């Protein structure tokens, strides 16, 4: 076993074209930028130094795509669904952690929740990314909107962040909770998982 | 020499002083005036020697402490200078990385935001509004 360097162009094949990789890369950059912008909005009085390593971002894509290729090669799957893709991207993102917050977080005059948002930047950003890859949060289809429901859901999001921070051992873990969360979606799902999967 | 063996010298002088004081007490008890006179002079001399050693040692220690402080000050100064250099490099690095996040250093075509990405971004903004 030894490490090898694989540039992004070398993982291109007929299933994972350069266009697909660039779109994936673009969506991750948009998501990272979205995270940085939202953190700046949440903490307007702080000068935040949030950055991303482009090399690690590329490596996340390379690692995730290599895994997705293996799924196609050894399973009857023709194309991995959104949930699977998001799960693998998330897994490798959390391994590589391309986002870096350079501030001394302890010294910032912000709430503990916001300190968590900065300290676990990659996990917070990835939670949002995978949730938004699977659901369209601008389109609520279940209108149960009681206080207790909102509270439960907020706690649920906290659990997801906890899992991403401390409990992710394989992409399957992420895939499992993403798949089950689509059973009765509150927001419109971006994939018809239960009718298209076999 | 004194600096190296000052502990031993002080110890020996102290022992001699105790012996002389004991002899002095004995001389006083047997009322020997000549012995009292000699022992008093000797004990005074030894006391003066001990005091001089103590003064000398304090002086030497003071010089050593001040030179150590000077060294530490220089090190702090060097560290501050190094820190400054590091900060400057680091700022450049952060600027570079930030510019990547902001899409400035990246080829516009490679992160062209299509409708799907726009939708993802809106969805993420909404999510952050609700759960951050």
Short mmCIF file of C-alpha atoms in Angstrom, two decimals:
data_model
loop_
_atom_site.label_atom_id
_atom_site.label_comp_id
_atom_site.label_asym_id
_atom_site.label_seq_id
_atom_site.Cartn_x
_atom_site.Cartn_y
_atom_site.Cartn_z
CA UNK A 1 0.00 0.00 0.00
CA UNK A 2 1.37 3.43 -0.87
CA UNK A 3 0.08 6.90 -1.61
CA UNK A 4 -0.21 8.04 -5.20
CA UNK A 5 -0.98 11.45 -6.60
CA UNK A 6 -3.88 11.47 -9.04
CA UNK A 7 -4.73 14.74 -10.80
CA UNK A 8 -8.42 15.39 -11.31
CA UNK A 9 -8.22 14.95 -15.08
CA UNK A 10 -7.05 11.35 -14.58
CA UNK A 11 -10.30 10.25 -12.96
CA UNK A 12 -12.36 11.32 -15.98
CA UNK A 13 -14.19 8.52 -17.81
CA UNK A 14 -17.46 8.13 -19.73
CA UNK A 15 -19.57 8.09 -16.53
CA UNK A 16 -17.69 10.90 -14.76
CA UNK A 17 -16.89 13.40 -17.47
CA UNK A 18 -14.82 16.56 -17.02
CA UNK A 19 -18.05 18.53 -17.26
CA UNK A 20 -19.49 16.50 -14.38
CA UNK A 21 -16.33 17.03 -12.29
CA UNK A 22 -16.25 20.77 -12.97
CA UNK A 23 -19.91 21.09 -12.04
CA UNK A 24 -19.32 19.16 -8.83
CA UNK A 25 -16.29 21.31 -8.07
CA UNK A 26 -18.28 24.44 -8.81
CA UNK A 27 -21.14 23.38 -6.57
CA UNK A 28 -18.70 22.69 -3.73
CA UNK A 29 -17.05 26.09 -4.20
CA UNK A 30 -20.46 27.74 -4.24
CA UNK A 31 -21.35 25.86 -1.06
CA UNK A 32 -18.06 26.88 0.62
CA UNK A 33 -18.59 30.47 -0.38
CA UNK A 34 -22.18 30.25 0.87
CA UNK A 35 -20.88 29.02 4.21
CA UNK A 36 -18.36 31.90 4.45
CA UNK A 37 -21.00 34.47 3.50
CA UNK A 38 -23.51 33.13 6.00
CA UNK A 39 -20.92 33.09 8.78
CA UNK A 40 -20.06 36.71 7.95
CA UNK A 41 -23.79 37.52 8.08
CA UNK A 42 -24.15 35.78 11.45
CA UNK A 43 -21.11 37.55 12.93
CA UNK A 44 -21.03 40.94 11.19
CA UNK A 45 -18.79 42.57 13.83
CA UNK A 46 -16.03 39.95 13.41
CA UNK A 47 -13.38 39.99 10.71
CA UNK A 48 -13.46 36.32 9.77
CA UNK A 49 -10.62 34.64 7.92
CA UNK A 50 -12.32 31.71 6.22
CA UNK A 51 -10.45 30.04 3.43
CA UNK A 52 -10.42 26.90 1.34
CA UNK A 53 -7.57 24.80 0.03
CA UNK A 54 -8.17 24.24 -3.65
CA UNK A 55 -5.78 21.26 -3.71
CA UNK A 56 -7.68 19.50 -0.93
CA UNK A 57 -10.97 20.33 -2.64
CA UNK A 58 -9.71 18.62 -5.80
CA UNK A 59 -8.51 15.67 -3.74
CA UNK A 60 -11.99 15.32 -2.18
CA UNK A 61 -13.46 15.04 -5.68
CA UNK A 62 -10.79 12.56 -6.80
CA UNK A 63 -11.30 10.32 -3.76
CA UNK A 64 -15.09 10.48 -3.92
CA UNK A 65 -15.22 9.79 -7.66
CA UNK A 66 -12.81 6.85 -7.34
CA UNK A 67 -15.18 5.35 -4.76
CA UNK A 68 -18.26 6.03 -6.89
CA UNK A 69 -16.54 4.37 -9.85
CA UNK A 70 -15.98 1.25 -7.77
CA UNK A 71 -19.70 1.15 -6.97
CA UNK A 72 -20.50 1.17 -10.69
CA UNK A 73 -17.82 -1.45 -11.43
CA UNK A 74 -18.82 -3.95 -8.77
CA UNK A 75 -22.56 -3.35 -8.37
CA UNK A 76 -25.48 -3.31 -10.79
CA UNK A 77 -25.83 0.48 -10.28
CA UNK A 78 -25.58 2.40 -13.55
CA UNK A 79 -25.30 5.85 -11.98
CA UNK A 80 -25.01 6.67 -8.28
CA UNK A 81 -28.03 8.65 -7.04
CA UNK A 82 -27.79 12.07 -5.40
CA UNK A 83 -27.85 10.58 -1.89
CA UNK A 84 -24.94 8.25 -2.61
CA UNK A 85 -22.96 10.98 -4.32
CA UNK A 86 -23.57 13.45 -1.48
CA UNK A 87 -22.62 10.78 1.08
CA UNK A 88 -19.29 10.00 -0.60
CA UNK A 89 -18.45 13.67 -1.14
CA UNK A 90 -19.30 14.37 2.50
CA UNK A 91 -17.21 11.45 3.77
CA UNK A 92 -14.11 12.53 1.87
CA UNK A 93 -14.67 16.21 2.65
CA UNK A 94 -14.66 15.40 6.35
CA UNK A 95 -11.46 13.38 5.90
CA UNK A 96 -9.66 16.15 3.97
CA UNK A 97 -11.28 19.23 5.63
CA UNK A 98 -10.46 21.83 2.95
CA UNK A 99 -12.11 24.76 4.76
CA UNK A 100 -9.95 26.55 7.28
CA UNK A 101 -10.95 29.25 9.75
CA UNK A 102 -7.81 31.15 10.69
CA UNK A 103 -9.23 33.31 13.49
CA UNK A 104 -8.51 32.67 17.15
CA UNK A 105 -12.07 31.50 17.75
CA UNK A 106 -11.82 31.52 21.56
CA UNK A 107 -11.07 35.24 21.58
CA UNK A 108 -14.00 36.24 19.35
CA UNK A 109 -16.92 37.98 21.04
CA UNK A 110 -19.59 35.62 19.70
CA UNK A 111 -22.05 33.07 21.11
CA UNK A 112 -21.01 29.47 21.82
CA UNK A 113 -23.24 28.31 18.94
CA UNK A 114 -21.35 30.55 16.56
CA UNK A 115 -18.03 29.33 17.94
CA UNK A 116 -19.16 25.79 17.08
CA UNK A 117 -20.14 27.01 13.59
CA UNK A 118 -16.57 28.23 13.09
CA UNK A 119 -14.70 25.50 14.94
CA UNK A 120 -16.41 22.71 13.02
CA UNK A 121 -16.53 24.66 9.76
CA UNK A 122 -16.22 21.64 7.48
CA UNK A 123 -18.90 19.68 9.30
CA UNK A 124 -21.32 22.65 9.42
CA UNK A 125 -20.74 23.40 5.76
CA UNK A 126 -21.11 19.74 4.74
CA UNK A 127 -24.29 19.29 6.80
CA UNK A 128 -25.80 22.16 4.84
CA UNK A 129 -24.43 20.89 1.54
CA UNK A 130 -25.73 17.32 1.84
CA UNK A 131 -29.09 18.48 3.20
CA UNK A 132 -29.46 20.91 0.33
CA UNK A 133 -28.31 18.40 -2.27
CA UNK A 134 -31.10 16.10 -1.13
CA UNK A 135 -33.79 18.67 -0.24
CA UNK A 136 -34.84 21.98 -1.67
CA UNK A 137 -35.07 24.10 1.47
CA UNK A 138 -36.87 26.87 -0.40
CA UNK A 139 -39.79 24.55 -1.07
CA UNK A 140 -41.59 23.31 2.05
CA UNK A 141 -44.16 20.64 1.20
CA UNK A 142 -45.11 19.50 4.70
CA UNK A 143 -46.71 22.38 6.58
CA UNK A 144 -46.70 21.02 10.11
CA UNK A 145 -45.37 24.16 11.66
CA UNK A 146 -45.79 23.97 15.40
CA UNK A 147 -43.21 25.20 17.90
CA UNK A 148 -42.51 21.69 19.15
CA UNK A 149 -42.05 20.44 15.62
CA UNK A 150 -39.56 23.19 14.85
CA UNK A 151 -37.75 22.48 18.12
CA UNK A 152 -37.54 18.75 17.35
CA UNK A 153 -36.20 19.41 13.91
CA UNK A 154 -33.61 21.84 15.25
CA UNK A 155 -32.45 19.18 17.73
CA UNK A 156 -32.37 16.68 14.85
CA UNK A 157 -30.05 18.98 12.90
CA UNK A 158 -27.83 19.13 15.99
CA UNK A 159 -27.67 15.33 16.01
CA UNK A 160 -26.67 15.30 12.34
CA UNK A 161 -23.86 17.74 13.09
CA UNK A 162 -22.76 15.55 16.00
CA UNK A 163 -22.71 12.46 13.77
CA UNK A 164 -20.69 14.29 11.12
CA UNK A 165 -18.24 15.56 13.75
CA UNK A 166 -17.68 12.43 15.79
CA UNK A 167 -19.41 9.36 14.35
CA UNK A 168 -18.77 9.11 10.63
CA UNK A 169 -16.85 5.92 9.93
CA UNK A 170 -17.89 5.32 6.35
CA UNK A 171 -20.00 6.92 3.61
CA UNK A 172 -22.69 4.31 4.38
CA UNK A 173 -23.47 6.03 7.70
CA UNK A 174 -24.21 9.29 5.91
CA UNK A 175 -26.08 7.54 3.14
CA UNK A 176 -28.29 5.74 5.66
CA UNK A 177 -29.47 8.83 7.51
CA UNK A 178 -29.91 10.80 4.30
CA UNK A 179 -32.00 8.03 2.76
CA UNK A 180 -34.22 7.65 5.83
CA UNK A 181 -34.75 11.41 6.06
CA UNK A 182 -36.42 11.29 2.65
CA UNK A 183 -39.12 8.85 3.87
CA UNK A 184 -41.47 11.64 4.82
CA UNK A 185 -39.81 14.82 3.60
CA UNK A 186 -40.70 18.22 4.99
CA UNK A 187 -39.02 19.96 2.09
CA UNK A 188 -39.28 18.90 -1.51
CA UNK A 189 -36.70 16.19 -2.20
CA UNK A 190 -34.40 16.71 -5.18
CA UNK A 191 -34.52 12.99 -5.90
CA UNK A 192 -37.36 10.49 -6.14
CA UNK A 193 -35.27 8.00 -4.20
CA UNK A 194 -37.96 5.51 -3.17
CA UNK A 195 -39.50 5.13 -6.61
CA UNK A 196 -36.31 4.96 -8.62
CA UNK A 197 -34.12 2.75 -6.39
CA UNK A 198 -34.16 -1.02 -6.72
CA UNK B 1 36.93 30.38 42.01
CA UNK B 2 34.84 31.93 44.84
CA UNK B 3 31.80 31.75 42.61
CA UNK B 4 32.36 28.04 41.98
CA UNK B 5 33.08 27.01 45.58
CA UNK B 6 31.16 29.68 47.51
CA UNK B 7 28.83 27.11 49.10
CA UNK B 8 31.78 25.09 50.43
CA UNK B 9 33.60 28.22 51.66
CA UNK B 10 30.49 29.47 53.46
CA UNK B 11 29.96 26.03 55.03
CA UNK B 12 33.59 25.78 56.26
CA UNK B 13 33.56 29.37 57.59
CA UNK B 14 30.28 28.68 59.33
CA UNK B 15 31.66 25.52 60.99
CA UNK B 16 34.83 27.38 62.11
CA UNK B 17 32.66 30.21 63.43
CA UNK B 18 30.57 27.77 65.49
CA UNK B 19 33.73 26.11 66.89
CA UNK B 20 35.22 29.52 67.81
CA UNK B 21 31.96 30.67 69.37
CA UNK B 22 31.88 27.43 71.45
CA UNK B 23 35.51 28.07 72.50
CA UNK B 24 34.63 31.69 73.29
CA UNK B 25 31.75 30.54 75.51
CA UNK B 26 34.14 28.06 77.22
CA UNK B 27 36.76 30.84 77.69
CA UNK B 28 34.11 33.15 79.19
CA UNK B 29 33.02 30.36 81.55
CA UNK B 30 36.61 29.73 82.78
CA UNK B 31 37.24 33.51 82.78
CA UNK B 32 40.37 33.45 80.53
CA UNK B 33 40.67 37.07 79.34
CA UNK B 34 43.47 36.44 76.79
CA UNK B 35 41.49 33.62 75.11
CA UNK B 36 38.33 35.76 75.09
CA UNK B 37 40.19 38.56 73.33
CA UNK B 38 41.76 36.33 70.63
CA UNK B 39 38.58 34.34 69.95
CA UNK B 40 36.51 37.54 69.72
CA UNK B 41 38.85 38.97 67.08
CA UNK B 42 38.90 35.68 65.10
CA UNK B 43 35.10 35.33 65.17
CA UNK B 44 34.70 38.96 64.05
CA UNK B 45 37.11 38.37 61.15
CA UNK B 46 35.25 35.22 60.08
CA UNK B 47 31.91 37.05 60.31
CA UNK B 48 33.30 39.83 58.10
CA UNK B 49 34.59 37.25 55.58
CA UNK B 50 31.17 35.56 55.52
CA UNK B 51 29.43 38.91 54.99
CA UNK B 52 31.82 39.80 52.17
CA UNK B 53 31.16 36.45 50.45
CA UNK B 54 27.41 37.03 50.81
CA UNK B 55 27.71 40.55 49.34
CA UNK B 56 29.91 39.28 46.52
CA UNK B 57 27.52 36.47 45.72
CA UNK B 58 24.50 38.82 45.71
CA UNK B 59 26.38 41.12 43.36
CA UNK B 60 27.35 38.26 41.00
CA UNK B 61 23.77 36.87 41.05
CA UNK B 62 22.41 40.33 40.26
CA UNK B 63 24.69 40.58 37.23
CA UNK B 64 23.70 37.07 36.11
CA UNK B 65 19.96 37.79 36.51
CA UNK B 66 20.24 41.02 34.60
CA UNK B 67 22.19 39.33 31.79
CA UNK B 68 19.57 36.51 31.65
CA UNK B 69 16.82 39.11 31.49
CA UNK B 70 18.65 40.84 28.70
CA UNK B 71 18.91 37.53 26.82
CA UNK B 72 15.20 36.85 27.36
CA UNK B 73 14.38 40.37 26.14
CA UNK B 74 16.42 39.75 23.02
CA UNK B 75 14.66 36.42 22.48
CA UNK B 76 11.25 38.09 22.93
CA UNK B 77 12.29 40.75 20.46
CA UNK B 78 13.39 38.06 17.96
CA UNK B 79 10.16 36.13 18.52
CA UNK B 80 8.10 39.28 17.94
CA UNK B 81 10.03 39.99 14.77
CA UNK B 82 9.56 36.42 13.57
CA UNK B 83 5.87 36.57 14.49
CA UNK B 84 5.56 39.76 12.46
CA UNK B 85 7.19 38.13 9.45
CA UNK B 86 4.98 35.07 9.89
CA UNK B 87 1.86 37.23 10.12
CA UNK B 88 2.77 39.02 6.91
CA UNK B 89 3.27 35.72 5.08
CA UNK B 90 0.15 34.32 6.65
CA UNK B 91 -1.95 37.33 5.66
CA UNK B 92 -0.81 36.88 2.09
CA UNK B 93 -1.76 33.23 2.29
CA UNK B 94 -5.16 34.01 3.76
CA UNK B 95 -5.74 36.68 1.11
CA UNK B 96 -4.86 34.16 -1.54
CA UNK B 97 -7.17 31.52 -0.14
CA UNK B 98 -9.97 34.05 0.41
CA UNK B 99 -9.65 35.17 -3.16
CA UNK B 100 -10.15 31.56 -4.19
CA UNK B 101 -13.29 31.31 -2.06
CA UNK B 102 -14.52 34.55 -3.55
CA UNK B 103 -13.90 33.17 -7.00
CA UNK B 104 -11.33 35.87 -7.83
CA UNK B 105 -8.35 33.62 -8.38
CA UNK B 106 -10.30 30.94 -10.14
CA UNK B 107 -11.09 30.89 -13.80
CA UNK B 108 -14.61 32.29 -14.09
CA UNK B 109 -15.62 29.59 -16.56
CA UNK B 110 -14.64 26.78 -14.23
CA UNK B 111 -17.07 27.95 -11.53
CA UNK B 112 -19.73 29.35 -13.74
CA UNK B 113 -22.82 29.26 -11.58
CA UNK B 114 -25.54 27.45 -13.45
CA UNK B 115 -29.22 27.22 -12.49
CA UNK B 116 -28.62 24.08 -10.43
CA UNK B 117 -25.86 25.74 -8.38
CA UNK B 118 -27.98 28.86 -7.94
CA UNK B 119 -30.77 26.66 -6.61
CA UNK B 120 -28.33 24.92 -4.26
CA UNK B 121 -27.06 28.27 -3.00
CA UNK B 122 -30.57 29.60 -2.34
CA UNK B 123 -31.46 26.39 -0.55
CA UNK B 124 -28.31 26.63 1.58
CA UNK B 125 -29.00 30.27 2.45
CA UNK B 126 -32.49 29.28 3.57
CA UNK B 127 -31.06 26.39 5.59
CA UNK B 128 -28.56 28.69 7.33
CA UNK B 129 -31.38 31.12 8.14
CA UNK B 130 -33.29 28.34 9.86
CA UNK B 131 -30.62 26.31 11.62
CA UNK B 132 -27.54 28.44 12.28
#
